[in-house]
Amino acid sequence: MCASFHPKEDLVVSASLDQTVRVWDIGALRKKTVSPADDILRLTQMNTDLFGGVDAVVKYVLEGHDRGVNWASFHPTLPLIVSGADDRQVKLWRMNDTKAWEVDTLRGHMNNVSCVMFHAKQDIIVSNSEDKSIRIWDATKRTGIQTFRREHDRFWILAAHPEMNLLAAGHDSGMIVFKLERERPAFCVSGDTVFYLKDRFLRFFEYSTQKEVQVAPIRRPGSVSLNQSPRTLSYSPTENAVLICSDADGGSYELYIVPKDSAGRSDYLQEAKKGAGGSAVFVARNRFAVLEKSSNQVLVKNLKNEILKKSPLPIATDAIYYAGTGNLLCKGEDRVAIFDLQQRLVLGELQTPAIKYVVWSSDMESVALLSKHAVVIASKKLVHKCTLHETIRVKSGAWDENGVFIYTTLNHMKYCLPNGDSGIIKTLDVPIYITRVVGNNIFCLDRDGKNKLIAVDASEYIFKLALLRKRYDHVMSMIKNSQLCGQAVISYLQQKGFPEVALHFVKDEKTRFNLALESGNIQIAVASAKEIDDKDHWYKLGIEALRQGNVGIVEYAYQRTKNFERLAFLYLITGYLDKVGFMCKIAGQNNNLMGQFHNALYLGDAKKRVEILENAGQLPLAYVTAVTHGLTEIAERIASELGENVPSLPEGKSHSLLIPPAPLTACGDWPLLRVVRGIFEGGLDATGRADLEEDDEAAGADWGDEDLDIVDVSEVVANGGDGVDVEEGEPNEEDGEEGGWDLEDLELPPETETPKAVGNARSALFVAPTPGIPVSQIWTQRSSLAGEQAAAGNFDTAMRLLSRQLGIKNFVPLKPLFIDLHMGSHTYMCAFAAAPVISVAVEKGWNESASPNVRGPPALVFSFSQMEDRLKAAYKATTEGKFPEALRQFLSILHTIPVIVVDSRREVDEVKELIEIVREYVLGLRMELKRKELRDDVTRQQELAAYFTNCKLQRVHMRLVLASAMALCFKQKNYATAAHFARMLLENSPQEAQAKKARQVLQACQDKDDSHQLNYDFRNPFVVCGATYVPIYRGQKDVSCPYCGSRFVPSIEGQLCTICELGAVGADASGLLCSPTQSR
C-alpha cells in the first residue's frame, strides 16, 4: 500500500495488506550503483545483473496490526516509525541496529486510517482517516491534541511541504492546505529595542548594535492543544515588565518582572503572575488593562496583579490595544474606538473591517489598522485618512520617520503614503514581520524568530512623498541625482498633474511629445515633433498651439503638413491678407481651383474671382460676378463671348456684396497672462504669491553688471534669437475691473410689472413720500474703514481714521485716490430736461432679490488683486533696471493700500506682508538712485550698494544686487568685501555666467584686504535708516514709521517718512484696519 525512503539512511519502510510493516535495507543497491575501478570487478557486476542478486534485504518485520496496513513513514530525525491500518489504529515503533519493537498505540479514529506521518518541525503525529477526520497526536505523551473534521468527505492522503510549515490533505472532493499553528512571533518595539519570544525565551534585539540578548525563560502552557503559543507581547520600559498573552485556557496572560541584570538566568526571574483575559496591554508605566470578555469590561491592574478599577467598554469588544497613556483602542466586530480610561469617554470611533494588528507612528499622531485583507490609516482621533485593499493577507507593518507606512503581505513589501497612494517596494521569498524602518533599512523577524536586516530602495516613495508635500526642492534634487524611471513613475506624475516633471524622466520622443502637450510646453513638443516628423503629430501640435493662441507654431505645423486650407483661414482670421494672396498663388500653381477661389473670397478680390471663373470655363458665373461687383468692362467682354447665352439678373432686388471686413491690424500670438513661474521651470527658487521670478538675462544695464578686469570674465552667453518664443510669451496687463467683485452677467428671471397702488379717487390732496436716508450716509454710519468713508464722500472722516490708525499726516498723495473711490462708487443718470442729475450709489454684491432695507458696503474701484498686478509690474521694471519706473509703481502700491478693503483675516495678513515687501524695495531703490547721483564719492557708493544687499528682495533681484555690489567693490579694490558679496551670490543659486564671475572674483580676492574703510559690518545685524541711509546696528535706538514700519535714527522723529511719504515718523497709531472682520 505504501513505501517510503528514510530521510538519511539506506532504509525503506513499506506497509502492506498482509498486516505487517517491513523495513528494508537497500545498502547493497547503493554499492551496486557505484562504478568499480577494476575491469574484473566490472565483469562480476555485469554477471550479477544478468543472473540476479540481492539488492534489498528485509531488516525488520513489524507485526501488531490486526488488519491491512495502509501507511508507514519514518521520523525525520529519530529512529521511530509510525503506521496506520484498517484496524483504526495508529502505532508507533522504535528501532535500533538489531531489532524494532512497538512503542505505543494511538486510538481514536472511527474508520480505516488512510495516512499518517511525523511533523517535520514539531513533536506531533498527523493522521487522517476514512472517518472524515484529521487527528493531531502528541508524539511525546501519545495523546490526541486536536481533531479536524469534514461533514461529507473522507480523507485519503497527507503530504508535508519540504521547507514551509504547511500540510496538505486529500479528500473525496479535493484537497486542503493548512498549517497547525500560527507562526508569527509575538514582539513589541520599545525605543531602540524590540522584545520578542523565541524557543520559549524572552529575547531583545538592539537596532543600533544589532545585538541579540536572551533575557528570561517563559513558562510552557499547561494545555497540550495547538495554538497555545503567545499571541501578543506588551512591554513597560520603566518597570522592565512584560505582558504575554495567549489563547491558553480560553485566553490568559502572564506578567513577568525582569531584573535588569538577570541576563537570562531563571533564578533571578520572579514568579510570573497569571490571570485570565482576552487580551492585556500596559496603559501606564505600572498599570495594565485586561479585557474581560464575559462582562465586556476592562480591568485596570497594578504590577502586583491587583485590580484597581473596572470600566465598562463603550462597544462590544473582542480585543484591546494600546492607544497612548491612559487610552485603549477597543476592537469590535465592525468598528474600533479609542476609550479614555480616566474620563470614561470615547475619544474617536471608526468603522473598519475586523482588525488583527494596530501599529502606531512614533509620534502617536497616526495609526495603521491591519485586517486580514485591508490596511486602514487614521489619525490619533480615528479620523479616517485612507484604506488600502489587498487580495492576499496583510502580515505586518511599521512607520518610517517620514510618515510613510511600510507593510508586508505574504509575498510583497509595500508602502502607503498619507494620501492613500501605494506601491510595491520589493517581492518577498518568505513572509516576514516588519518591526522597524530606519531610512533604507528595514528590520524584521522571520517565522523562525530570527532578526533580519533588509536594505530597500526607498527613492520611489520618498519622491512621491516630496511631491505630495510640495517639497519641490527635494523633488528637483531627486530628479537630478536619482535613477528614478519607469512607466509607473511617469503615470503617477501624469495622474497627479505634474506632466512637466515627467518630462525629466522620458527619453522616448512620442511620450515626450504627449507629455509636453499635456503640460502646455510647446517648445519641447516642437522639438519632439521634429524628431518624429509624423503628420499626425504635427496635426496634434497645431491643435494645441491654436488652443494657446501661438500663431507662429500653428503656421509652422500647417506648413509641415501642407494643410493649405487651414493655413489660409489662419492668415485670414489673424489679418495677414498678403499671406492669403500668397496662398492663392500657391493654389493656382497646384491647379487647385476651389482653394484658389476660396482664397479670392477671403481677399474680397472680385476681379480675381472673375478671372478664376473664366479660367475654369464658368463664363455665366463670371459674368454674374462681374455685373454684381460693378466690373462693367469685364462684364461686357464676357457678354460678347457668351452671345445669346447671357444670363438674366433679377430686377428690383437689392444685393449685398461678398466682401469680408477689412482687418484693422494684423495680430500675432495671443497675449499671455503673467503667472507665477513653476518650481520645475525655474529650478529650486521658492514659489509664492509674490515670488515672481524672471530670467536674470533680462536685467537692464542699470544694474551695473559690467565686465571686470579679470581674465575670461567678458564671456557672456547671449540669450538671443529673434524667433518666436514658443514657451513663454510676453505678459500683458490683466483687466483689473469687475474680476474680483462678481459683476458679471447674472441669469435673472424676467422683470415683472409692479402693480400700481390704487389711490383714493375722492382724495384730491397729494402727500409726498417721506425721503429716506441716503445710502452714502448709511455707509458713513456703519463703517470704520477709511476706504468706505472716502467712497461715501466723507473725506474728513477718512483722513481722521487714517491719521489715528496709521499716523498719516501727508494726504496729498491720497487726494486722487479719494476722488476715484467716490466717483467709482456712484453712477449718474440724466433725468428730465432742467432736472438735476440723479446720483445712485453702487453697492458691493447687490442683487435684485435683496431687501431694499438692507444696504451693502460700497463697491470700491481698488482691490487687493490690483495691488498684486502692480507688484508684478514693479518686479519687471526692477529686473529691467528701470528704477524710477519701479519706484513709482511701488509707491503707488503703498499709497493705495490704506484705502483698500479685503474680506478675510487671511487677506489682511497678506496686505501686511505686501507692505513689508514694498517697503524693502522702496528703500533699496532710493539708495540705488542716490548711489547713481554720487559720481565722485566712491566710498559712499560702495556703502549704499552694500546696504542694498541687506534689503529683503526676491532671489532674482538679490542676485542682481549682489553682482552689482561685488563688481563695484572689486573695481575699487575692496577685495574682502567683494569676496563676501561673491560668496553670498553663490549661495543664491546664480546662473552659470554669474557663478563663473563670482568664483573668479573669489579667486582674485583671496588673502586680500579692503583699500577703503566702509561703514558696513555684515557680521553685526542691522537695518538701514530710511532718511540718512546709514546702518542702525542691533542695540542702537531707533524710531519707526507707524504705517510702513521703516526704521530711522532718533533725530528723524516727527518728520515725514521718506519711504511711504505718508506717515509721521515716531507717531502713535493703532494699526492698519482694512477689513470688516477686524472690528467684529
mmCIF file of C-alpha atoms in Angstrom, residues 580-590:
data_model
loop_
_atom_site.group_PDB
_atom_site.id
_atom_site.type_symbol
_atom_site.label_atom_id
_atom_site.label_comp_id
_atom_site.label_asym_id
_atom_site.label_seq_id
_atom_site.Cartn_x
_atom_site.Cartn_y
_atom_site.Cartn_z
ATOM 1 C CA VAL A 580 -3.659 84.918 -48.062
ATOM 2 C CA GLY A 581 -2.750 86.293 -51.501
ATOM 3 C CA PHE A 582 0.391 84.181 -51.453
ATOM 4 C CA MET A 583 -1.724 81.104 -50.634
ATOM 5 C CA CYS A 584 -3.940 81.997 -53.590
ATOM 6 C CA LYS A 585 -0.885 81.881 -55.853
ATOM 7 C CA ILE A 586 0.154 78.508 -54.416
ATOM 8 C CA ALA A 587 -3.311 77.125 -55.062
ATOM 9 C CA GLY A 588 -3.077 78.352 -58.653
ATOM 10 C CA GLN A 589 0.295 76.648 -59.101
ATOM 11 C CA ASN A 590 -1.182 73.411 -57.795
#
